[in-house]
Coordinates of C-alpha atoms in Angstrom, one line a residue:
X188 CA 176.7 83.6 42.1
X189 CA 179.1 80.8 42.8
X190 CA 180.8 81.2 39.4
X191 CA 181.8 84.6 38.1
X192 CA 183.7 83.3 35.1
X193 CA 187.1 83.6 36.6
X194 CA 188.7 83.9 33.2
X195 CA 192.3 84.6 34.4
X196 CA 192.3 81.5 36.6
X197 CA 190.8 79.4 33.9
X198 CA 193.3 80.7 31.3
X199 CA 196.2 79.9 33.6
X200 CA 194.8 76.4 34.1
X201 CA 194.4 76.0 30.3
X202 CA 198.0 76.9 29.8
X203 CA 199.2 74.4 32.3
X204 CA 197.1 71.6 31.0
X205 CA 197.1 71.0 27.2
X206 CA 193.6 71.3 25.7
X207 CA 193.7 67.8 24.3
X208 CA 194.0 66.4 27.8
X209 CA 190.9 68.4 28.8
X210 CA 189.1 66.9 25.9
X211 CA 190.2 63.4 26.6
X212 CA 192.6 63.2 23.7
X213 CA 195.7 61.1 23.7
X214 CA 198.0 62.1 26.6
X215 CA 201.6 63.1 26.0
X216 CA 203.6 60.2 27.4
X217 CA 207.2 59.4 27.9
X218 CA 207.0 57.8 24.4
X219 CA 206.4 61.1 22.8
X220 CA 209.5 62.4 21.2
X221 CA 211.3 65.1 23.2
X222 CA 211.0 67.5 20.3
X223 CA 207.2 67.3 20.5
X224 CA 207.2 67.9 24.2
X225 CA 209.4 70.9 23.7
X226 CA 207.1 72.2 21.0
X227 CA 204.2 71.9 23.4
X228 CA 206.0 73.9 26.0
X229 CA 206.8 76.6 23.4
X230 CA 203.1 76.7 22.3
X231 CA 201.9 77.2 25.9
X232 CA 204.5 80.0 26.4
X233 CA 203.3 81.7 23.2
X234 CA 199.7 81.4 24.2
X235 CA 200.3 82.8 27.6
X236 CA 202.3 85.7 26.1
X237 CA 199.4 86.6 23.7
X238 CA 196.9 86.2 26.5
X239 CA 198.7 88.5 28.8
X240 CA 199.1 91.1 26.1
X241 CA 195.4 90.9 25.5
X242 CA 194.7 91.5 29.2
X243 CA 197.0 94.5 29.2
X244 CA 195.2 96.0 26.2
X245 CA 191.8 95.3 27.8
X246 CA 192.9 97.2 30.9
X247 CA 193.8 100.2 28.7
X248 CA 190.5 100.0 26.8
X249 CA 192.4 99.0 23.6
X250 CA 189.7 96.5 22.6
X251 CA 190.8 95.9 19.0
X252 CA 194.3 95.1 20.1
X253 CA 193.0 92.8 22.9
X254 CA 190.8 90.9 20.4
X255 CA 193.9 90.4 18.1
X256 CA 196.0 89.0 21.0
X257 CA 193.2 86.8 22.3
X258 CA 192.6 85.5 18.8
X259 CA 196.3 84.6 18.5
X260 CA 196.3 82.9 21.9
X261 CA 193.2 80.9 20.9
X262 CA 194.9 79.9 17.6
X263 CA 197.6 78.2 19.7
X264 CA 195.0 76.5 22.0
X265 CA 191.8 76.3 19.8
X266 CA 190.1 73.9 22.2
X267 CA 190.3 76.2 25.2
X268 CA 186.8 77.2 26.3
X269 CA 188.3 79.8 28.7
X270 CA 190.1 81.6 26.0
X271 CA 187.0 81.5 23.8
X272 CA 185.0 83.1 26.6
X273 CA 187.6 85.8 27.0
X274 CA 187.7 86.5 23.3
X275 CA 183.8 86.5 23.1
X276 CA 183.7 89.0 25.9
X277 CA 186.1 91.3 24.1
X278 CA 183.9 91.1 21.0
X279 CA 180.9 92.1 23.1
X280 CA 182.8 95.2 24.3
X281 CA 183.0 96.2 20.6
X282 CA 179.2 95.7 20.4
X283 CA 180.0 92.7 18.1
X284 CA 177.6 90.3 19.7
X285 CA 177.2 88.2 16.6
X286 CA 181.0 87.6 16.5
X287 CA 180.9 86.8 20.2
X288 CA 178.1 84.2 19.7
X289 CA 179.9 82.7 16.8
X290 CA 183.1 82.2 18.9
X291 CA 181.1 80.6 21.7
X292 CA 179.1 78.3 19.4
X293 CA 182.3 77.0 17.9
X294 CA 183.7 76.5 21.4
X295 CA 180.6 74.7 22.7
X296 CA 180.8 72.3 19.7
X297 CA 184.3 71.4 20.8
X298 CA 183.4 71.4 24.5
X299 CA 179.7 70.4 24.7
X300 CA 179.9 69.7 28.5
X301 CA 181.4 73.0 29.4
X302 CA 178.8 74.6 31.7
X303 CA 180.1 78.1 31.8
X304 CA 180.1 78.4 28.0
X305 CA 176.4 77.4 27.9
X306 CA 175.6 79.9 30.6
X307 CA 177.5 82.7 28.8
X308 CA 175.8 81.8 25.5
X309 CA 172.4 81.9 27.2
X310 CA 173.1 85.5 28.4
X311 CA 174.2 86.6 25.0
X312 CA 171.1 85.1 23.3
X313 CA 168.9 86.7 25.9
X314 CA 170.5 90.0 25.1
X315 CA 169.7 89.4 21.4
X316 CA 166.1 88.6 22.3
X317 CA 166.5 85.1 21.1
X318 CA 164.7 83.6 24.1
X319 CA 164.3 80.0 22.9
X320 CA 168.1 79.6 22.3
X321 CA 168.8 81.2 25.7
X322 CA 166.4 78.7 27.3
X323 CA 168.1 75.8 25.5
X324 CA 171.6 76.7 26.8
X325 CA 170.4 77.3 30.3
X326 CA 168.5 74.0 30.3
X327 CA 171.7 72.2 29.1
X328 CA 173.7 73.9 31.9
X329 CA 171.2 72.6 34.4
X330 CA 171.4 69.1 33.1
X331 CA 175.2 69.2 33.2
X332 CA 175.4 70.6 36.7
X333 CA 172.0 70.4 38.5
X334 CA 173.3 71.9 41.8
X335 CA 174.7 75.1 40.2
X336 CA 172.2 77.9 40.9
X337 CA 173.2 80.3 38.1
X338 CA 171.4 78.8 35.2
X339 CA 168.2 78.4 37.2
X340 CA 168.3 82.1 38.2
X341 CA 169.1 83.2 34.6
X342 CA 166.4 80.9 33.1
X343 CA 163.8 82.3 35.5
X344 CA 164.7 85.8 34.4
X345 CA 164.1 84.8 30.8
X346 CA 160.6 83.6 31.7
X347 CA 159.9 86.7 33.8
X348 CA 160.9 88.9 30.9
X349 CA 158.4 87.0 28.8
X350 CA 155.8 87.4 31.6
X351 CA 155.6 83.6 31.8
X352 CA 155.4 83.7 35.5
X353 CA 154.3 80.1 36.1
X354 CA 157.4 78.9 34.3
X355 CA 159.7 81.3 36.2
X356 CA 158.2 80.2 39.5
X357 CA 158.6 76.6 38.6
X358 CA 162.3 77.0 37.8
X359 CA 162.9 78.8 41.1
X360 CA 161.0 76.2 43.1
X361 CA 163.0 73.5 41.4
X362 CA 166.2 75.3 42.6
X363 CA 164.8 75.8 46.1
X364 CA 164.0 72.0 46.3
X365 CA 167.7 71.5 45.8
X366 CA 168.8 74.3 48.0
X367 CA 166.1 75.9 50.2
X368 CA 168.7 78.3 51.6
X369 CA 169.5 80.1 48.4
X370 CA 168.8 83.7 49.1
X371 CA 168.9 84.8 45.5
X372 CA 166.3 82.2 44.5
X373 CA 164.1 83.4 47.3
X374 CA 164.6 87.0 46.2
X375 CA 163.8 86.3 42.5
X376 CA 160.7 84.3 43.5
X377 CA 159.5 87.3 45.5
X378 CA 159.9 89.4 42.3
X379 CA 157.9 86.8 40.4
X380 CA 155.1 87.2 42.9
X381 CA 155.4 91.0 42.8
X382 CA 154.9 91.1 39.1
X383 CA 151.9 88.7 39.6
X384 CA 150.6 91.3 42.1
X385 CA 150.5 88.7 44.9
X386 CA 151.9 90.9 47.6
X387 CA 151.4 88.5 50.5
X388 CA 153.6 85.8 48.9
X389 CA 156.1 88.5 47.7
X390 CA 156.4 89.7 51.3
X391 CA 156.9 86.1 52.5
X392 CA 159.8 85.4 50.1
X393 CA 161.4 88.8 50.8
X394 CA 161.3 88.1 54.5
X395 CA 162.8 84.7 53.7
X396 CA 165.5 86.4 51.7
X397 CA 166.4 88.6 54.7
X398 CA 166.3 85.6 57.1
X399 CA 168.9 83.9 54.9
X400 CA 170.9 87.0 54.2
X401 CA 170.1 89.8 56.7
X402 CA 172.2 92.3 54.8
X403 CA 170.4 91.8 51.5
X404 CA 169.8 95.5 50.9
X405 CA 167.6 95.2 47.8
X406 CA 165.2 92.9 49.6
X407 CA 164.9 95.5 52.4
X408 CA 164.1 98.2 49.9
X409 CA 161.6 96.1 48.0
X410 CA 159.8 95.1 51.2
X411 CA 159.8 98.8 52.3
X412 CA 158.1 99.7 49.0
X413 CA 155.4 97.1 49.5
X414 CA 154.7 98.3 53.1
X415 CA 154.6 101.8 51.8
X416 CA 152.0 100.8 49.1
X417 CA 150.0 99.0 51.8
X418 CA 150.1 102.1 54.0
X419 CA 151.9 100.2 56.8
X420 CA 154.1 103.3 57.2
X421 CA 155.8 102.3 60.5
X422 CA 157.1 99.1 58.9
X423 CA 158.1 101.0 55.7
X424 CA 160.0 103.6 57.7
X425 CA 161.9 100.9 59.7
X426 CA 162.9 99.0 56.5
X427 CA 164.0 102.2 54.7
X428 CA 166.2 103.1 57.6
X429 CA 167.7 99.6 57.7
X430 CA 168.3 99.8 54.0
X431 CA 170.0 103.2 54.2
X432 CA 172.3 101.9 56.9
X433 CA 173.7 99.6 54.1
X434 CA 173.3 102.0 51.2
X435 CA 173.5 105.5 52.6
X436 CA 174.0 107.2 49.2
X437 CA 170.7 106.0 47.7
X438 CA 169.1 109.4 47.7
X439 CA 165.9 108.2 46.0
X440 CA 165.3 105.9 48.9
X441 CA 166.2 108.6 51.4
X442 CA 163.7 110.9 49.6
X443 CA 161.0 108.2 50.0
X444 CA 161.8 107.9 53.6
X445 CA 161.6 111.6 54.1
X446 CA 158.2 111.8 52.4
X447 CA 156.9 109.0 54.6
X448 CA 158.1 110.8 57.7
X449 CA 156.5 114.0 56.4
X450 CA 153.2 112.2 55.8
X451 CA 153.3 110.7 59.4
X452 CA 153.8 114.2 60.8
X453 CA 157.4 113.5 61.9
X454 CA 158.6 116.8 60.6
X455 CA 161.9 117.1 62.3
X456 CA 163.0 113.6 61.2
X457 CA 161.7 114.3 57.7
X458 CA 163.7 117.6 57.6
X459 CA 166.8 115.7 58.6
X460 CA 166.5 113.3 55.7
X461 CA 165.9 116.1 53.2
X462 CA 168.8 118.1 54.6
X463 CA 171.1 115.1 54.1
X464 CA 170.1 114.9 50.5
X465 CA 170.8 118.5 50.0
X466 CA 174.2 118.1 51.7
X467 CA 175.0 115.5 49.1
X468 CA 174.5 118.0 46.3
X469 CA 171.0 117.0 45.2
X470 CA 169.1 120.2 44.7
X471 CA 166.0 118.9 43.0
X472 CA 162.8 121.1 43.2
X473 CA 160.8 118.3 44.9
X474 CA 163.5 117.9 47.6
X475 CA 163.6 121.6 48.4
X476 CA 159.8 121.8 48.4
X477 CA 159.6 118.8 50.8
X478 CA 162.1 120.4 53.1
X479 CA 160.2 123.6 53.0
X480 CA 157.0 121.7 54.0
X481 CA 158.8 120.0 56.9
X482 CA 159.9 123.4 58.2
X483 CA 156.5 124.8 57.7
X484 CA 154.2 122.2 59.1
X485 CA 156.6 121.2 61.8
X486 CA 156.9 124.9 62.7
X487 CA 160.6 124.2 62.8
X488 CA 161.7 127.3 60.9
X489 CA 159.0 129.4 59.2
X490 CA 161.4 132.0 58.0
X491 CA 163.5 129.3 56.3
X492 CA 160.4 127.7 54.7
X493 CA 159.4 131.1 53.4
X494 CA 162.8 131.6 51.9
X495 CA 162.8 128.2 50.2
X496 CA 159.4 128.7 48.6
X497 CA 160.2 132.3 47.6
X498 CA 163.4 131.1 45.9
X499 CA 161.5 128.3 44.0
X500 CA 158.9 130.9 42.8
X501 CA 161.6 133.3 41.7
X502 CA 163.4 130.5 39.8
X503 CA 160.2 129.4 38.2
X504 CA 157.2 131.8 38.5
X505 CA 154.9 129.1 37.0
X506 CA 155.6 126.7 39.9
X507 CA 152.2 127.2 41.5
X508 CA 152.7 124.5 44.2
X509 CA 155.7 126.5 45.5
X510 CA 153.6 129.7 45.3
X511 CA 150.7 128.1 47.2
X512 CA 153.0 127.1 50.1
X513 CA 154.7 130.5 50.0
X514 CA 151.3 132.0 50.7
X515 CA 150.7 129.4 53.5
X516 CA 154.0 130.4 55.0
X517 CA 153.0 134.1 55.0
X518 CA 149.6 133.1 56.4
X519 CA 151.3 131.2 59.3
X520 CA 153.5 134.2 60.1
X521 CA 150.5 136.5 60.2
X522 CA 151.4 138.2 56.9
X523 CA 147.8 138.0 55.6
X524 CA 148.0 140.6 52.9
X525 CA 151.1 138.9 51.4
X526 CA 149.3 135.5 51.7
X527 CA 146.2 136.9 49.9
X528 CA 148.4 138.4 47.2
X529 CA 150.2 135.1 46.5
X530 CA 147.0 132.9 46.7
X531 CA 145.4 135.4 44.3
X532 CA 148.1 134.8 41.7
X533 CA 147.3 131.1 41.3
X534 CA 145.5 130.4 38.0
X535 CA 142.4 128.2 37.5
X536 CA 144.4 125.6 35.6
X537 CA 146.5 124.8 38.7
X538 CA 145.8 121.8 40.9
X539 CA 146.0 124.1 43.9
X540 CA 143.5 126.7 42.5
X541 CA 140.6 125.5 44.6
X542 CA 142.7 125.2 47.8
X543 CA 144.1 128.7 47.2
X544 CA 140.6 130.3 47.0
X545 CA 139.4 128.3 50.0
X546 CA 142.4 129.7 52.0
X547 CA 141.6 133.2 50.8
X548 CA 138.0 132.8 51.9
X549 CA 139.1 131.5 55.4
X550 CA 141.4 134.5 55.9
X551 CA 138.7 137.0 54.9
X552 CA 136.0 135.2 57.0
X553 CA 138.1 135.2 60.1
X554 CA 138.5 139.0 59.6
X555 CA 134.7 139.3 59.5
X556 CA 134.7 139.9 55.8
X557 CA 132.2 137.1 55.1
X558 CA 130.6 138.8 52.1
X559 CA 134.0 139.2 50.4
X560 CA 134.8 135.6 51.3
X561 CA 131.6 134.5 49.6
X562 CA 132.5 136.6 46.5
X563 CA 135.9 134.8 46.3
X564 CA 134.3 131.4 46.2
X565 CA 131.5 132.4 43.8
X566 CA 134.1 133.6 41.3
X567 CA 136.1 130.4 41.9
X568 CA 133.1 128.3 41.0
X569 CA 132.6 130.2 37.8
X570 CA 136.2 129.7 36.9
X571 CA 136.2 126.0 37.9
X572 CA 132.9 124.4 38.6
X573 CA 134.0 120.8 39.0
X574 CA 135.7 121.2 42.4
X575 CA 133.4 119.8 45.2
X576 CA 135.3 121.6 48.0
X577 CA 134.3 125.0 46.6
X578 CA 130.6 124.1 47.0
X579 CA 131.2 122.7 50.4
X580 CA 133.0 125.9 51.6
X581 CA 130.4 128.2 50.1
X582 CA 127.6 126.2 51.7
X583 CA 129.4 126.4 55.0
X584 CA 129.8 130.2 54.8
X585 CA 126.1 130.6 54.3
X586 CA 125.3 128.1 57.0
X587 CA 127.4 130.0 59.4
X588 CA 125.3 133.1 58.8
X589 CA 122.1 131.0 59.4
X590 CA 121.0 130.9 55.8
X591 CA 120.5 127.1 55.6
X592 CA 118.2 127.4 52.6
X593 CA 120.9 129.1 50.6
X594 CA 123.3 126.5 51.7
X595 CA 121.0 123.7 50.5
X596 CA 120.6 125.4 47.1
X597 CA 124.4 125.7 46.7
X598 CA 124.9 122.0 47.5
X599 CA 122.2 121.0 45.0
X600 CA 123.9 123.2 42.4
X601 CA 127.1 121.3 43.1
X602 CA 125.3 118.0 42.7
X603 CA 123.9 119.1 39.3
X604 CA 127.5 119.3 38.2
X605 CA 129.0 116.5 40.3
X606 CA 126.1 114.0 40.9
X607 CA 128.4 111.4 42.4
X608 CA 130.2 113.6 44.9
X609 CA 129.7 111.7 48.1
X610 CA 131.1 114.7 50.1
X611 CA 128.4 117.0 48.8
X612 CA 125.6 114.4 49.3
X613 CA 126.8 113.8 52.9
X614 CA 126.8 117.6 53.7
X615 CA 123.3 117.8 52.3
X616 CA 122.3 115.0 54.6
X617 CA 123.6 116.9 57.6
X618 CA 121.4 119.9 56.6
X619 CA 118.4 117.6 56.6
X620 CA 119.4 116.2 59.9
X621 CA 119.6 119.8 61.3
X622 CA 116.1 120.3 60.0
X623 CA 115.0 117.1 61.7
X624 CA 114.1 115.6 58.3
X625 CA 115.3 112.2 59.3
X626 CA 114.0 110.1 56.4
X627 CA 115.5 112.5 53.8
X628 CA 118.8 112.4 55.5
X629 CA 118.8 108.6 55.6
X630 CA 117.8 108.4 51.9
X631 CA 120.8 110.6 51.0
X632 CA 123.1 108.3 53.0
X633 CA 121.8 105.3 51.2
X634 CA 122.5 107.2 47.9
X635 CA 126.1 107.5 49.1
X636 CA 126.3 103.7 49.8
X637 CA 124.9 103.0 46.3
X638 CA 127.9 105.0 44.9
X639 CA 130.4 103.8 47.5
X640 CA 129.3 100.7 49.6
X641 CA 132.3 101.1 51.8
X642 CA 131.7 104.7 52.8
X643 CA 132.4 104.5 56.6
X644 CA 130.8 107.9 57.3
X645 CA 127.5 107.1 55.6
X646 CA 127.4 103.7 57.4
X647 CA 128.0 105.3 60.7
X648 CA 125.5 108.0 60.1
X649 CA 122.7 105.6 59.4
X650 CA 123.7 103.2 62.2
X651 CA 124.0 106.0 64.8
X652 CA 120.8 107.6 63.7
X653 CA 118.9 104.3 64.1
X654 CA 120.5 103.7 67.5
X655 CA 119.7 107.3 68.7
X656 CA 116.1 106.7 67.9
X657 CA 116.0 103.1 69.2
X658 CA 115.0 101.6 65.9
X659 CA 116.4 99.0 63.5
X660 CA 119.0 98.2 66.1
X661 CA 120.3 95.0 64.5
X662 CA 120.8 96.8 61.2
X663 CA 122.4 99.7 63.0
X664 CA 124.9 97.3 64.7
X665 CA 125.7 95.7 61.4
X666 CA 126.4 99.0 59.7
X667 CA 128.4 100.4 62.6
X668 CA 130.6 97.3 62.8
X669 CA 131.2 97.5 59.1
X670 CA 132.2 101.2 59.4
X671 CA 134.5 100.3 62.3
X672 CA 136.2 97.6 60.2
X673 CA 136.8 100.3 57.5
X674 CA 138.1 102.9 60.1
X675 CA 139.2 101.0 63.2
X676 CA 140.7 104.0 64.9
X677 CA 137.6 106.3 64.6
X678 CA 136.5 107.5 68.0
X679 CA 133.1 108.6 66.6
X680 CA 132.4 105.2 65.2
X681 CA 133.5 103.5 68.4
X682 CA 131.1 105.8 70.2
X683 CA 128.3 104.8 67.9
X684 CA 128.9 101.1 68.6
X685 CA 128.8 101.8 72.3
X686 CA 125.5 103.7 71.9
X687 CA 123.9 100.9 69.9
X688 CA 124.9 98.4 72.6
X689 CA 123.4 100.8 75.2
X690 CA 120.1 100.8 73.2
X691 CA 120.3 97.0 73.1
X692 CA 120.7 96.9 76.9
X693 CA 124.1 95.4 76.5
X694 CA 125.5 97.7 79.2
X695 CA 128.8 96.0 79.9
X696 CA 129.7 96.1 76.2
X697 CA 128.4 99.6 75.9
X698 CA 130.6 100.8 78.8
X699 CA 133.7 99.2 77.3
X700 CA 133.2 100.8 73.9
X701 CA 132.3 104.3 75.3
X702 CA 135.3 104.4 77.5
X703 CA 137.4 103.5 74.5
X704 CA 135.8 106.3 72.5
X705 CA 136.5 108.7 75.4
X706 CA 140.2 107.8 75.1
X707 CA 140.1 108.8 71.4
X708 CA 137.9 111.9 71.9
X709 CA 138.4 113.2 75.4
X710 CA 136.9 116.6 74.6
X711 CA 133.9 115.5 72.6
X712 CA 130.6 116.4 74.4
X713 CA 128.5 113.8 72.7
X714 CA 130.8 111.0 73.7
X715 CA 130.9 112.4 77.2
X716 CA 127.1 112.5 77.4
X717 CA 126.8 108.9 76.3
X718 CA 129.4 107.7 78.8
X719 CA 127.8 109.7 81.5
X720 CA 124.4 108.1 80.7
X721 CA 125.9 104.7 81.2
X722 CA 127.6 105.6 84.4
X723 CA 124.3 107.0 85.7
X724 CA 122.5 103.8 84.8
X725 CA 125.1 101.8 86.7
X726 CA 124.7 104.0 89.8
X727 CA 128.1 105.6 89.3
X728 CA 126.7 109.0 89.9
X729 CA 129.8 110.9 90.8
X730 CA 131.6 109.8 87.7
X731 CA 128.6 110.6 85.6
X732 CA 128.4 114.1 87.1
X733 CA 132.1 114.7 86.5
X734 CA 131.7 113.6 82.9
X735 CA 128.6 115.9 82.3
X736 CA 130.4 118.9 83.8
X737 CA 133.4 118.4 81.5
X738 CA 131.1 118.1 78.5
X739 CA 129.4 121.4 79.6
X740 CA 132.8 123.1 79.6
X741 CA 132.9 122.5 75.8
X742 CA 129.3 123.3 75.1
X743 CA 128.2 125.8 77.9
X744 CA 124.8 126.5 76.2
X745 CA 123.8 122.9 76.0
X746 CA 120.4 122.7 77.8
X747 CA 120.3 118.9 77.7
X748 CA 123.5 118.5 79.6
X749 CA 122.4 121.1 82.1
X750 CA 119.2 119.2 82.6
X751 CA 121.0 116.0 83.2
X752 CA 123.3 117.6 85.7
X753 CA 120.4 119.1 87.7
X754 CA 118.5 115.7 87.7
X755 CA 121.6 113.9 88.8
X756 CA 122.2 116.3 91.7
X757 CA 118.6 115.6 92.9
X758 CA 119.3 111.9 92.9
X759 CA 122.5 112.1 94.8
X760 CA 122.5 112.2 98.6

């Protein structure tokens, strides 16, 4: 802000120039008797003396004494707006806001054109929640000095606090018409749009702020938060790093950066941020937990991660998140019995109860103890029957043993409790697909779309199923394109699009999409088969044969791939 109420300077000015001169009163002239001129000098000296004593008392937090001295100084120069503002500020330090306002109101009656007094009064009235009076004084300040940005910015804040966003925006736009390069106006306008949930315009004005003032750290942080909310994690990480270059001790921002890096799988970088926070003396549970996760998932230091989680559990045995990850640490180090013990201590009321029982079942199943794994999940469902993942895992355990009928019954039992669980419906659809009950599988996928019209997996399932059978190809293409819009990086959906193009005899487009899918899923046998089929159709037999052989490496018992390889060999010279 251009003005910061430089009271000391203003006071000195007031003591050099008699207040009546500032008010346009009769000037002292050579005709004024010498005795009067000498008296004026004495008054100025007295005023300066009391003012300086007030400053010294203020510096020593002796507010009552400061008020007394400022009052005496103002008594000598009652017209001085600068002394009035200083005295009012001292009253405010005593929490005497009514007294402060009374002093400023008296001063503004004597000096109606003094802009700073109107601005200070506006801030006091806003503090008192007397918004209309604050608005009136800010408006007066704007009329008196239209190019001064402060009253516009303060007035817009009043309107924002009242959630009158149109008025706040209008005031800031008025200021920007006068000075488009005002960074604070751009920043405040961004916040108006943020509160209006208009993120695109908020981003525009935050970027504009940073263009005008590249080191505006708060704008960097706010923009980073928006990108984090929008899941544009790369941009968010970049902005948090820029912000922390300016404000390295903002540990809350550093923690957000650390968690973003953790979510992106950049475990070493995340660990470095959490270590920095701990080095600064911040030992919060969440920071230590996050550091342990970085060590664990990044396989940076499994022993250290175990130590962190064990310490957290010892400090608070009810911290079941820490206990869960302690068990995972044991599991990763091959300490299966310790892992099972810690997983088993997690109670049904915990948010990690279902994951703990799922991990227990996986450990037991890998050891060939499938029956025991099934019992663990059965008991978990009795304890907590509203967790869809428990039904999915139990169904999978039975499916792995070849008992598909039992798997179907479990999924239907889950749907009786959770009728809108799209994950359970989808898994049931896959069972019908295995049984070659095509129509039932499609009906279930349409049930999913009735619940969630933007379920990319269901859209892709229907689209691919149609393409694979060579039916409803236009609808298949529409569904797959919608699925790809929802999940643009999905190799499986890109493969489906290539396959529907192949069925539509759009070979060049099919080849383009299938080669792209192969880049995403180089080891997927289905993608390899599709690409091989297109190569074969185009007479690229050697490339087709190479692709089929690579696919067979991953599914050595696939009779269809073997048949294609044999047929291709017969066709080749």
